[in-house]
Each structure stands twice: as structure tokens, then as C-alpha cells.
PDB file of C-alpha atoms in Angstrom:
ATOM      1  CA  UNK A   1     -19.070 -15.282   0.400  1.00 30.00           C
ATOM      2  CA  UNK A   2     -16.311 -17.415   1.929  1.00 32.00           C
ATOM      3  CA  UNK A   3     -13.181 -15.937   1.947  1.00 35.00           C
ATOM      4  CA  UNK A   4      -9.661 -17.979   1.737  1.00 36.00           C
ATOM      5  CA  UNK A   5      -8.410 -17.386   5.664  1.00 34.00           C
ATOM      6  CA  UNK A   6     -12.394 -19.419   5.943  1.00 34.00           C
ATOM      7  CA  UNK A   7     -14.002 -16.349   7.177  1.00 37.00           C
ATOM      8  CA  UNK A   8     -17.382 -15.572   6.110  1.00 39.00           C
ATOM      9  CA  UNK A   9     -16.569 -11.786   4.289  1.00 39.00           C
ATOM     10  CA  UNK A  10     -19.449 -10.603   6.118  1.00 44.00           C
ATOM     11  CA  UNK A  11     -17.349  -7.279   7.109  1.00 88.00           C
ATOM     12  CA  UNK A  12     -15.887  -6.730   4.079  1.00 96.00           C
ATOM     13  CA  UNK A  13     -16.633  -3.616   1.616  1.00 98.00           C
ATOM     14  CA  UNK A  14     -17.285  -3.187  -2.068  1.00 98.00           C
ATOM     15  CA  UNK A  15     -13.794  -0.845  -2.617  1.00 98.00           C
ATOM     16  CA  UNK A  16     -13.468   1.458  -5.263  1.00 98.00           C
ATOM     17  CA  UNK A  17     -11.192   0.099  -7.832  1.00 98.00           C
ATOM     18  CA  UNK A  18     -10.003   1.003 -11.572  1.00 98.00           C
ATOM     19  CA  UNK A  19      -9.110  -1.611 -13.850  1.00 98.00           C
ATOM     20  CA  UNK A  20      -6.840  -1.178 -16.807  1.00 98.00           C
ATOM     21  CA  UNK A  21      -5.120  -3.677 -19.524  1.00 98.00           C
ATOM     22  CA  UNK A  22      -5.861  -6.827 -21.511  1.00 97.00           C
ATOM     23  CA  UNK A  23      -8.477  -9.850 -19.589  1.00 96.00           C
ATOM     24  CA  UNK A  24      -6.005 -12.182 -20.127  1.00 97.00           C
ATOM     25  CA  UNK A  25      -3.207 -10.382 -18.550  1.00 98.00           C
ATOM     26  CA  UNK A  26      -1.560 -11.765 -15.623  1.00 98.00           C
ATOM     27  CA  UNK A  27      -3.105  -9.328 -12.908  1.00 98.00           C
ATOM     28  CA  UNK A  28      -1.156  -6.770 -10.527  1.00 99.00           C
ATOM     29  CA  UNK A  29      -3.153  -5.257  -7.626  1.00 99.00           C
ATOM     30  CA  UNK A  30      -1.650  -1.819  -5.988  1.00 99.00           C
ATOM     31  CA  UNK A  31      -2.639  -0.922  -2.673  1.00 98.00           C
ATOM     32  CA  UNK A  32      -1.731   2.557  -0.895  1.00 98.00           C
ATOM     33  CA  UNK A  33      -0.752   4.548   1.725  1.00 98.00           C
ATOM     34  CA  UNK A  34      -2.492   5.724   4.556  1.00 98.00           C
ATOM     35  CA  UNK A  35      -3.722   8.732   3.443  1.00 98.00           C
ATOM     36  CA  UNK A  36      -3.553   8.014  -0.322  1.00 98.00           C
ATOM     37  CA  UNK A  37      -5.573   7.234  -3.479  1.00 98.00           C
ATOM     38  CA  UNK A  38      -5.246   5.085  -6.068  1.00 98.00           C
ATOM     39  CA  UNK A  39      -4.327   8.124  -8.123  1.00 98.00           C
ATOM     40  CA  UNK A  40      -0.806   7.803  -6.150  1.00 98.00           C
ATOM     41  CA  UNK A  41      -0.264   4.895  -8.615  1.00 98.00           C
ATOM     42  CA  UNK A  42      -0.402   6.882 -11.760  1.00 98.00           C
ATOM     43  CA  UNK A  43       3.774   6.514 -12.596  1.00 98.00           C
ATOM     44  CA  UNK A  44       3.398   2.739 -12.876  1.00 98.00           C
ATOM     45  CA  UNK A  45       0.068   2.089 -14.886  1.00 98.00           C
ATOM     46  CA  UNK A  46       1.720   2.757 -18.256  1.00 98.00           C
ATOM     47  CA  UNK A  47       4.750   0.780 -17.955  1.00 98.00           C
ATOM     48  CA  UNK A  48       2.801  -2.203 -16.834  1.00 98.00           C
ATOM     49  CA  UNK A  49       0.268  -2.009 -19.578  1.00 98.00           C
ATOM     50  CA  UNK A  50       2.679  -1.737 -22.231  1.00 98.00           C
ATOM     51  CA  UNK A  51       4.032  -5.411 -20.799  1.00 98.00           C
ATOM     52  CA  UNK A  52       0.833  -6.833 -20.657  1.00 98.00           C
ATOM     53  CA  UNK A  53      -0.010  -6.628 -16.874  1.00 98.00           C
ATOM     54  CA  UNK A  54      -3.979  -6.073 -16.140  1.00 98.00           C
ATOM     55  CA  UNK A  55      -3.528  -3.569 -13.477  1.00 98.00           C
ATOM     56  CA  UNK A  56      -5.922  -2.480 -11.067  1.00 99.00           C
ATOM     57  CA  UNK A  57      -6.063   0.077  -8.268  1.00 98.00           C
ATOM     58  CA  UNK A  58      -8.072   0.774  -5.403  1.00 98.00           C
ATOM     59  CA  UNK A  59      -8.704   2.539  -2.963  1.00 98.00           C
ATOM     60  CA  UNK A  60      -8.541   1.512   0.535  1.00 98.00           C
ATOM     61  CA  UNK A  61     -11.901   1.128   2.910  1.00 98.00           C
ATOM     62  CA  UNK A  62     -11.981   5.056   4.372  1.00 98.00           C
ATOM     63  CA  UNK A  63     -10.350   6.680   1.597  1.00 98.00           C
ATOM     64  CA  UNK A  64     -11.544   8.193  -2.040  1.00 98.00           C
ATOM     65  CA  UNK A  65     -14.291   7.181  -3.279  1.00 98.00           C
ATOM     66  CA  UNK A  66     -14.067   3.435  -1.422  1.00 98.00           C
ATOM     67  CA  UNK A  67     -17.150   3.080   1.788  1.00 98.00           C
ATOM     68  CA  UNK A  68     -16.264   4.984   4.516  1.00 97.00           C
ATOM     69  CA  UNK A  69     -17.618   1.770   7.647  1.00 97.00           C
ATOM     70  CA  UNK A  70     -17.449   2.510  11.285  1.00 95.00           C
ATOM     71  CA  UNK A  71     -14.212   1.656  13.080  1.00 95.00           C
ATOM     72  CA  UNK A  72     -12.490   0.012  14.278  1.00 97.00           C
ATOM     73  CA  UNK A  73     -10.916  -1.476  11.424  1.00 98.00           C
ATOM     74  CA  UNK A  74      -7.818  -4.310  11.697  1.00 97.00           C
ATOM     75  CA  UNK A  75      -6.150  -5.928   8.829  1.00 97.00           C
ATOM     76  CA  UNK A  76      -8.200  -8.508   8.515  1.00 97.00           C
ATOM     77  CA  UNK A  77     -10.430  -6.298   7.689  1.00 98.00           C
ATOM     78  CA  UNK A  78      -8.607  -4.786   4.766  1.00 98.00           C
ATOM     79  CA  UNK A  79      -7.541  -8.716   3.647  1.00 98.00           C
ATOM     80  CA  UNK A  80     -11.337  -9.232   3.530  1.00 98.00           C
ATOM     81  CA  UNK A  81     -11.721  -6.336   1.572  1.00 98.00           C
ATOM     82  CA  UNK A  82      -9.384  -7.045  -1.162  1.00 98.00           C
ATOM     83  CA  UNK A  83     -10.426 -10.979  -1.194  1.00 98.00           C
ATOM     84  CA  UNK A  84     -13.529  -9.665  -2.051  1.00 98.00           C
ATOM     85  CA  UNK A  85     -12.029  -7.407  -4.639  1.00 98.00           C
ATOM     86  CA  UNK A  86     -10.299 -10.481  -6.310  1.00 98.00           C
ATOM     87  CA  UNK A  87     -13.941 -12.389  -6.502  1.00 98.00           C
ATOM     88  CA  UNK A  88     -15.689  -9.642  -7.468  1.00 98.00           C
ATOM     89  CA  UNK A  89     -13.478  -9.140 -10.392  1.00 98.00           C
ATOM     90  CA  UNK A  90     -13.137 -13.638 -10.665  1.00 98.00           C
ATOM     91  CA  UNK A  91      -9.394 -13.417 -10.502  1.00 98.00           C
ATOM     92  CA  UNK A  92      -8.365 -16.426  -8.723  1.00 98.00           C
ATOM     93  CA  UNK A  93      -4.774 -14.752  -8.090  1.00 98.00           C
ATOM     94  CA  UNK A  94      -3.147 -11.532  -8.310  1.00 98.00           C
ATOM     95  CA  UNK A  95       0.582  -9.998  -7.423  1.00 99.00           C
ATOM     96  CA  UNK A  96      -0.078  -7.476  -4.766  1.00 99.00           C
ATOM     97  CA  UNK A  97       1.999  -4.690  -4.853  1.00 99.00           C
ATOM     98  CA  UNK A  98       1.540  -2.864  -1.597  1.00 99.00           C
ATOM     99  CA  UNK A  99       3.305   0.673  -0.242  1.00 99.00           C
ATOM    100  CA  UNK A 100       2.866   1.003   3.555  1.00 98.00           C
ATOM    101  CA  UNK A 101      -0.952   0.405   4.408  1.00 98.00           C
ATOM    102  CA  UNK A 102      -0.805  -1.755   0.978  1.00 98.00           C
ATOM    103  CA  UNK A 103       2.204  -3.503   2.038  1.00 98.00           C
ATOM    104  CA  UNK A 104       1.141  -4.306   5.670  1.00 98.00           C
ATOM    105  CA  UNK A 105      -2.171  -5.642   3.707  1.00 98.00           C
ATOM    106  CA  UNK A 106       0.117  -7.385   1.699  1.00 98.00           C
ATOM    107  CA  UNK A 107       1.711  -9.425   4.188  1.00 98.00           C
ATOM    108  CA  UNK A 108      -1.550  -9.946   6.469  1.00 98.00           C
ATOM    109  CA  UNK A 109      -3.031 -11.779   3.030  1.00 98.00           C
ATOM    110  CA  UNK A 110       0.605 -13.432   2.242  1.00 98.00           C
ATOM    111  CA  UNK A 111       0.244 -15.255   5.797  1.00 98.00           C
ATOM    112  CA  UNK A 112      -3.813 -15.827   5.873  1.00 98.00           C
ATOM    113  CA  UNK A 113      -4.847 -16.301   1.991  1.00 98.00           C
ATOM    114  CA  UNK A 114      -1.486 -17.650   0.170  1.00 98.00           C
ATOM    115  CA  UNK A 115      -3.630 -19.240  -2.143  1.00 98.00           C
ATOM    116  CA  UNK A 116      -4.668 -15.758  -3.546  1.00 98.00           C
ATOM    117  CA  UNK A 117      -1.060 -14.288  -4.251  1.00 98.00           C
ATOM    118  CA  UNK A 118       1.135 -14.996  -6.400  1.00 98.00           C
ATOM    119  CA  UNK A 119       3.970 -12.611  -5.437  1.00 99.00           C
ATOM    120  CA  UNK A 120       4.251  -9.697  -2.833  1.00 99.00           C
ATOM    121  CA  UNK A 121       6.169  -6.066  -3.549  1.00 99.00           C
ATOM    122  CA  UNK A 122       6.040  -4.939  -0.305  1.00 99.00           C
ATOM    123  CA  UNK A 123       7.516  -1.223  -1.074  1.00 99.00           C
ATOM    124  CA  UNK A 124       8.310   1.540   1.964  1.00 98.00           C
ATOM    125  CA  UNK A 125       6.069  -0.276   4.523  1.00 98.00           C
ATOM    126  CA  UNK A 126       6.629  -2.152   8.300  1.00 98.00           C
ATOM    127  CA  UNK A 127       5.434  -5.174  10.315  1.00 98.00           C
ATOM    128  CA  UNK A 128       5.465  -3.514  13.265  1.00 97.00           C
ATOM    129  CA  UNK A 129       4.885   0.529  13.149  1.00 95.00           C
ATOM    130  CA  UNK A 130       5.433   2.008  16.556  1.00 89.00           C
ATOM    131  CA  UNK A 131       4.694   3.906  18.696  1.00 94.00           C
ATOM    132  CA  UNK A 132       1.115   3.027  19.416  1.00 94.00           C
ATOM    133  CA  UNK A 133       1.124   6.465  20.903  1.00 96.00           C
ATOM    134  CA  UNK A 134       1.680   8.476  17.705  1.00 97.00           C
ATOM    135  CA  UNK A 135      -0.939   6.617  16.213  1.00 97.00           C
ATOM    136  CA  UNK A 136      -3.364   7.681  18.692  1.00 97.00           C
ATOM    137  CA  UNK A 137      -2.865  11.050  18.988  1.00 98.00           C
ATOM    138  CA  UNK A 138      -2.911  11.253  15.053  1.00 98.00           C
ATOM    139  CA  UNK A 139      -6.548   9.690  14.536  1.00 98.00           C
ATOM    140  CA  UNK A 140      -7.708  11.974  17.561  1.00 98.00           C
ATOM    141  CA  UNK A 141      -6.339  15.019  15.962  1.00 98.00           C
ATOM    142  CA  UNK A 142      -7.955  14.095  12.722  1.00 98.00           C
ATOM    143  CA  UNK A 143     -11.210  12.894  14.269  1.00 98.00           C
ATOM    144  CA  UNK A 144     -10.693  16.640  16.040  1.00 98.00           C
ATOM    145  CA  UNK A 145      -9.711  19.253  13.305  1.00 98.00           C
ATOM    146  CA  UNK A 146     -10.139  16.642   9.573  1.00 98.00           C
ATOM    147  CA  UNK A 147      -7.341  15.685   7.513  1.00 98.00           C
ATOM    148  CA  UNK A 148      -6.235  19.118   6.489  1.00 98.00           C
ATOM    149  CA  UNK A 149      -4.345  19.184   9.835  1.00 98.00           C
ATOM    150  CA  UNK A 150      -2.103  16.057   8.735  1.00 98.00           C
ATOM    151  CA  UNK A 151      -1.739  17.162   5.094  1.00 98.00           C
ATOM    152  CA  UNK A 152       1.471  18.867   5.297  1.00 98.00           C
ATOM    153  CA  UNK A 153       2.977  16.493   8.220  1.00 98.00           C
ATOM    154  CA  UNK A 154       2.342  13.723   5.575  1.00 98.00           C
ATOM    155  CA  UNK A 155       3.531  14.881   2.682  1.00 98.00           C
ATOM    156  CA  UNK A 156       6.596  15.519   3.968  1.00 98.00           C
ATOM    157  CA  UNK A 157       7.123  12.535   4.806  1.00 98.00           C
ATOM    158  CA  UNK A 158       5.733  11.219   1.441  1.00 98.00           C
ATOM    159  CA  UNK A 159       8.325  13.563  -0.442  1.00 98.00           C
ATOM    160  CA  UNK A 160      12.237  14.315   0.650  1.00 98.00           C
ATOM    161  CA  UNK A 161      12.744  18.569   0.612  1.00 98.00           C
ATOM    162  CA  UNK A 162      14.381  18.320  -2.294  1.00 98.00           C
ATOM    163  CA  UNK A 163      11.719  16.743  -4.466  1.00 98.00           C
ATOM    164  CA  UNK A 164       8.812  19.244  -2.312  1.00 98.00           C
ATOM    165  CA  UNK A 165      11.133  22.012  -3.468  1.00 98.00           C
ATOM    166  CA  UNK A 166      11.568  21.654  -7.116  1.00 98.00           C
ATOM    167  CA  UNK A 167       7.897  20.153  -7.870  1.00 98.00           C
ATOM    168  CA  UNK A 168       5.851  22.038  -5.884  1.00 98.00           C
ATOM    169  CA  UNK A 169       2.664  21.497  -7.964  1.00 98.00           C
ATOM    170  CA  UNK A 170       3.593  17.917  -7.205  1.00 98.00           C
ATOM    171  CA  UNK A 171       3.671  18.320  -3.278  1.00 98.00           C
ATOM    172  CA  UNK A 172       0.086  20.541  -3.621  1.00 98.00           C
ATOM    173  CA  UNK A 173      -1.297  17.507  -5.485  1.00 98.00           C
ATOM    174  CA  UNK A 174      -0.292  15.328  -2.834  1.00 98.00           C
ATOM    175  CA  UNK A 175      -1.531  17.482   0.288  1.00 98.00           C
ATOM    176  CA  UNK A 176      -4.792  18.244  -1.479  1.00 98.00           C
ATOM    177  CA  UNK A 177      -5.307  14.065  -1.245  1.00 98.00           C
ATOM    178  CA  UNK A 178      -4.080  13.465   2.087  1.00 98.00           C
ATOM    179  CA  UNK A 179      -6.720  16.231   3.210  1.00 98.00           C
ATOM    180  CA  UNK A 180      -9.589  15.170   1.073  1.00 98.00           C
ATOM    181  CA  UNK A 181      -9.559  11.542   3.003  1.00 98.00           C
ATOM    182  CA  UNK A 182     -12.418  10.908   5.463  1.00 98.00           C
ATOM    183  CA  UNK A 183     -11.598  11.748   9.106  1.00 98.00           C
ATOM    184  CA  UNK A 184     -13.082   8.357  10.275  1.00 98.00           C
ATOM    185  CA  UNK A 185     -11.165   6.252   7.497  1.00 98.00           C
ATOM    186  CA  UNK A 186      -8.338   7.897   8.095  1.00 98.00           C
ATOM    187  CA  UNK A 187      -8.163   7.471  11.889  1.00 98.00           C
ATOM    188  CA  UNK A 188      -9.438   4.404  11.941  1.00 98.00           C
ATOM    189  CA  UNK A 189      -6.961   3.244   9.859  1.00 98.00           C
ATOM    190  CA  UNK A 190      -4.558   4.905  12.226  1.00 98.00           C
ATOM    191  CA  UNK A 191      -6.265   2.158  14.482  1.00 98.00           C
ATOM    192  CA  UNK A 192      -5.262  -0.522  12.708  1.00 98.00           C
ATOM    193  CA  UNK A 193      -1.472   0.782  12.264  1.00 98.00           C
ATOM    194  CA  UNK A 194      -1.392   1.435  16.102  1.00 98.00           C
ATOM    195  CA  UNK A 195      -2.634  -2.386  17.048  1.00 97.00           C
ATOM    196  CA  UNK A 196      -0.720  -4.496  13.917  1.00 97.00           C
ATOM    197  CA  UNK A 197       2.000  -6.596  14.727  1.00 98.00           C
ATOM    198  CA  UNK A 198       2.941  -8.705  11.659  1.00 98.00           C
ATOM    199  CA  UNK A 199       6.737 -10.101  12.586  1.00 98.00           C
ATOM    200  CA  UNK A 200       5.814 -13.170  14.123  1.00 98.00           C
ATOM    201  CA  UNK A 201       3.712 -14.345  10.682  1.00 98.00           C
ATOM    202  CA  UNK A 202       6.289 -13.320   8.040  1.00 98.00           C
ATOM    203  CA  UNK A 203       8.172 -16.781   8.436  1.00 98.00           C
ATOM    204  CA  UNK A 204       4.406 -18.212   7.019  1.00 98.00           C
ATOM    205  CA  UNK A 205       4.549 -15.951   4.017  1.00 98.00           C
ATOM    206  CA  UNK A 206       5.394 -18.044   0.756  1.00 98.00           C
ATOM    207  CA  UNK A 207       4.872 -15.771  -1.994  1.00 98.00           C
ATOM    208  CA  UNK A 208       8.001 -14.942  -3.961  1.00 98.00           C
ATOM    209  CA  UNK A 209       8.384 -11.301  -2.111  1.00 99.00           C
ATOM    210  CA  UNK A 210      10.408  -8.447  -3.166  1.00 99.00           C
ATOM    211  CA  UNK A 211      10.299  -5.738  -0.454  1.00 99.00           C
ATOM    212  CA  UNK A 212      11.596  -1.918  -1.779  1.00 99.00           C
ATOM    213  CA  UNK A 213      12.558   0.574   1.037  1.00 98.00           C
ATOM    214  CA  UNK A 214      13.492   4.687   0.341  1.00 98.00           C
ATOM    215  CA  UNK A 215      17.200   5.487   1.331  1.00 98.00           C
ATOM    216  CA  UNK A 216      15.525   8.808   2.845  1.00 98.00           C
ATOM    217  CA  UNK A 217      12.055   7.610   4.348  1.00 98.00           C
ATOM    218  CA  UNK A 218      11.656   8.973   7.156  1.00 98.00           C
ATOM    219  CA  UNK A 219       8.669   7.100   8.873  1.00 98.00           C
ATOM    220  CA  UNK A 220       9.687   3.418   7.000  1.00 98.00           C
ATOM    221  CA  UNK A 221      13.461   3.680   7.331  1.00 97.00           C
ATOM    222  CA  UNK A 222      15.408   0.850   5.888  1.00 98.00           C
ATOM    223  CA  UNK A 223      16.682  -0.233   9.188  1.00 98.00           C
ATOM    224  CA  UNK A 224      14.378  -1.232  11.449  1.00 97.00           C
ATOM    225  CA  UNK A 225      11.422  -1.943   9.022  1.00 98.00           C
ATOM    226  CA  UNK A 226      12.379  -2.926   5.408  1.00 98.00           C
ATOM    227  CA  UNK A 227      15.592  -5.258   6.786  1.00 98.00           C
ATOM    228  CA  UNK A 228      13.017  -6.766   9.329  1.00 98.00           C
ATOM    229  CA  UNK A 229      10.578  -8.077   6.459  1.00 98.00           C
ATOM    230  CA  UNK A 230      13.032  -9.141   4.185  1.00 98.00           C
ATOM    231  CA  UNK A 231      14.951 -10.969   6.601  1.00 98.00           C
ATOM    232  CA  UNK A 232      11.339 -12.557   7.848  1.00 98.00           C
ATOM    233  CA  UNK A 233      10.075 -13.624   5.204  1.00 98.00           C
ATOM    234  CA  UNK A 234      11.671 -16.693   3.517  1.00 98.00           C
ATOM    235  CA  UNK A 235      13.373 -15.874   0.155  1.00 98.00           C
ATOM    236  CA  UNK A 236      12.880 -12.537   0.465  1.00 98.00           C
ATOM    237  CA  UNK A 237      14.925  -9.828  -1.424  1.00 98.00           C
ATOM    238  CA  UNK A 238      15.681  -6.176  -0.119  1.00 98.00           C
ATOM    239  CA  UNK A 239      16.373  -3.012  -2.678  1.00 98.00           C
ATOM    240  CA  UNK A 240      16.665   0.418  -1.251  1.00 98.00           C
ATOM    241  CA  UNK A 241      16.212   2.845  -3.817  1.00 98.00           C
ATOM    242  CA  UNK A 242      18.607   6.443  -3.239  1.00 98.00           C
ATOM    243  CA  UNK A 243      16.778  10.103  -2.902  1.00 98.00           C
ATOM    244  CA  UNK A 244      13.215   8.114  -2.109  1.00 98.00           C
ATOM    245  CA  UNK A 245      11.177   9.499   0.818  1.00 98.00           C
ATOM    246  CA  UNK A 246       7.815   7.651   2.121  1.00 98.00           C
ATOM    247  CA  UNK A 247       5.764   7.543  -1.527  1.00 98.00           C
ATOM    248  CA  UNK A 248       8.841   6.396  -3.255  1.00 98.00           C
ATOM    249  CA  UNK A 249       7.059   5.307  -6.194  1.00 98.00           C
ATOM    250  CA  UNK A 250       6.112   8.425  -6.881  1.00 98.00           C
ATOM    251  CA  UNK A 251       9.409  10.705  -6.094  1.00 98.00           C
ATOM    252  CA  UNK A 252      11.177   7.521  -7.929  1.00 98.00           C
ATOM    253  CA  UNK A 253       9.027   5.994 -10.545  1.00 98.00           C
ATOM    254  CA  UNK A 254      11.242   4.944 -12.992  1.00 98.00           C
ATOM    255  CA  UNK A 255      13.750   2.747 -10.627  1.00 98.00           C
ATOM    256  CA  UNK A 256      10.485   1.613  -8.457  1.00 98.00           C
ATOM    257  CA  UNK A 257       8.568   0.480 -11.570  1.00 98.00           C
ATOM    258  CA  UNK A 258      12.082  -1.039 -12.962  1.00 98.00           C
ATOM    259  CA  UNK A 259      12.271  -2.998  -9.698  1.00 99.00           C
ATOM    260  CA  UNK A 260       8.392  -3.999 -10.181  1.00 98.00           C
ATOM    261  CA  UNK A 261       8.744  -5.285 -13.548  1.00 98.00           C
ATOM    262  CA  UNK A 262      12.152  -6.558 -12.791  1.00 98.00           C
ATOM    263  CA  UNK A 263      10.248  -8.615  -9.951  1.00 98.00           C
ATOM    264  CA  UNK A 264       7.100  -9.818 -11.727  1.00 98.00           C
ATOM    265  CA  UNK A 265       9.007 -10.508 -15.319  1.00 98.00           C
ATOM    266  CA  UNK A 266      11.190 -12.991 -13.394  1.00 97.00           C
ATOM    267  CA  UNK A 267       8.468 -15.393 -11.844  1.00 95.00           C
TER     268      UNK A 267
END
């Protein structure tokens, strides 16, 4: 298989994916956290079908029930992967909605396979996610004592206090997926955050982008990350959504999926 960047997809990897809404529908592809699922997608599936949006999730090389490949992985490597989604399925094009591992795959693809997007939402993600330390020490902890160790370190990031302390069947939902991730996918895709640096391609991306940062997200703050992109890439728009940790979609569905729609309706 050729891919569009005119590599030969020999690396990439059949990912587990669920596909939902009409054929015809114009298609929307969400991509997830580190860590994540595609169940982390649930709030928006609904909305989007009821507008006519074929909407498919997947889950990211490493995690759920997607191939588990040695490391190292890079993001070309998670590109190839979702090219190969794309033929697999014969869409020619899809929106990519992407929240931080999503969204850096987002803009890796946006810059190396415009051809294949038709719009970015690049929501609570970075171009450049320092320090390469921290991402280091996290995979060898993982790769030392499994995902369980992270679980609780993640999701509160994921979740502000607040949100943790009123839903906490919601937070224990959330833990239970960051710990049932593969070691290796998860730290090699630790890897991949520790070597990417995206901010010198954003000026190439041309894909009508909206990017969506959390007012309280405390690994993807607004400044320093979300501005970045948005003021990178050409065109690009920048909402930051109030009371939103990390998985803002999911402490804020309604105003994230308002801003998705919002976005995709208007192209």
C-alpha cells in the first residue's frame, strides 16, 4: 500500500476501530489520548449521528484492543496507521478530530497527507510536549510496575477535582482504562511524545483547523500549547472552554461537541 506522505505503509497496523452512521455521511475520525480508548469518545457519537456525520473511533497502535508492535514508535508511525485506516475503510477524506496523542497525529497528517483531511479539531493537545525527561521516566516506570502506577496521575490530569469529586464512578471508569493499556504501547508512545517536535510544520498545515484548549488543563495549558498551534497554523481558530481539565470532551461534552459541530457544519 502506498500511503499519501509516498511511504510504502509497510509499518503500519490494522487499528481497532468502530464505525457508526449513514455510508454516505461526510466522515469524522476521533483519535485519543495517551492512555485512552475509543470509549473516551462516547459524549460525541450521538450528537454527530443525529447530523448525519459517519463517525468512527479507534484506538491508537498500543492501546485497547488495537496491535500492541515493538517500539519505538514516532508519528509517522501513527499517520501511517490511520492512512491505512482511511483505505481500509475507502474513504478518500475524513475530518480528524484529535485530543492530545489524536491531535499531535492530527497535525503530523495535516503537514504530510493534506490530501486526506479535510479539517483538523485539534482539542487539549501540543506541538511540542516537554520535558523529554518526564517522558522518560514515565514509560520506564510503566515498562517497570504496568499502567496501574500512572492511572491515578492521569486521571487527574484528565479530570479537574471538582468533576473527580462529584462523579466518582466517572473518575473509576477512567483509571480502570488508563491501567488496562499495554505497558509497551503505552511507553512507547511516551517515546514518541518525548522525541515530537511539530512547530516548525504547522505553517504547512492547510486544513481548515479549529484547535479547543481546557481553561484548567493542567498538562496542555492554553498558554504555551493551544496559543502556539493556533497561531502556527494558518487560519487557525482558538476556543478555550471554562472548568475543562486534560479529557475536556468528556468533563465538557456538550460545549466541546457544540464547538465540533459548530466547526464541521461551517465548512
Amino acid at each position: 500500500m502506498t500511503n499519501a506522505n509516498g511511504g510504502d505503509g509497510v509499518g503500519a497496523v490494522r487499528l481497532h476501530r468502530v464505525v457508526e452512521g449513514p455510508e454516505d455521511g461526510p466522515v469524522v475520525v476521533f483519535g485519543g489520548s495517551l492512555g485512552s480508548d475509543l470509549r473516551m469518545w462516547e459524549p460525541q457519537v450521538v450528537p454527530l449521528l443525529e447530523r448525519g456525520f459517519r463517525v468512527v473511533r479507534y484506538d491508537t497502535r498500543g492501546h485497547g484492543a488495537s496491535p500492541v508492535p515493538p517500539g519505538p514508535y514516532d508519528l509517522e508511525d501513527f499517520g501511517s496507521d490511520f492512512l491505512a485506516l482511511l483505505d481500509d475503510l475507502e474513504v478518500a477524506k475524513a475530518h480528524l478530530v484529535g485530543l492530545s496523542l489524536g491531535g499531535m497525529t492530527g497535525m503530523w497528517l495535516g503537514a504530510h497527507a493534506p490530501d486526506r483531511i479535510a479539517s483538523l479539531v485539534l482539542c487539549c493537545t501540543s506541538a511540542k510536549f516537554g520535558p523529554p525527561e518526564m517522558w522518560a521516566d514515565r514509560a520506564r516506570t510503566v515498562r517497570a510496575e504496568g499502567t496501574g502506577a500512572v492511572a491515578a496521575a492521569g486521571v487527574a490530569r484528565w479530570l479537574t477535582p471538582g468533576y473527580a469529586q462529584r462523579h466518582p464512578d466517572r473518575a473509576a471508569f477512567l483509571r480502570s482504562m488508563i491501567a488496562a493499556v499495554p505497558a509497551e504501547g503505552y511507553a512507547a508512545c511516551c517515546g514518541a511524545i518525548e522525541r515530537m517536535d511539530l512547530l516548525d510544520v504547522l505553517p504547512k498545515i492547510t486544513a481548515p483547523t479549529l484547535v479547543i484548549a481546557g481553561a484548567d488543563d493542567p498538562a496542555t495549558p492554553p498558554e504555551g500549547h493551544a496559543d502556539l498551534i493556533a497561531a502556527g497554523i494558518p487560519g487557525a481558530r482558538l476556543e478555550v472552554v471554562p472548568d475543562a481539565a486534560h479529557l475536556g470532551n468528556y468533563e465538557q461534552p456538550e460545549e466541546f461537541t457544540r464547538l465540533i459541530l459548530e466547526h464541521l457544519e461551517a465548512l
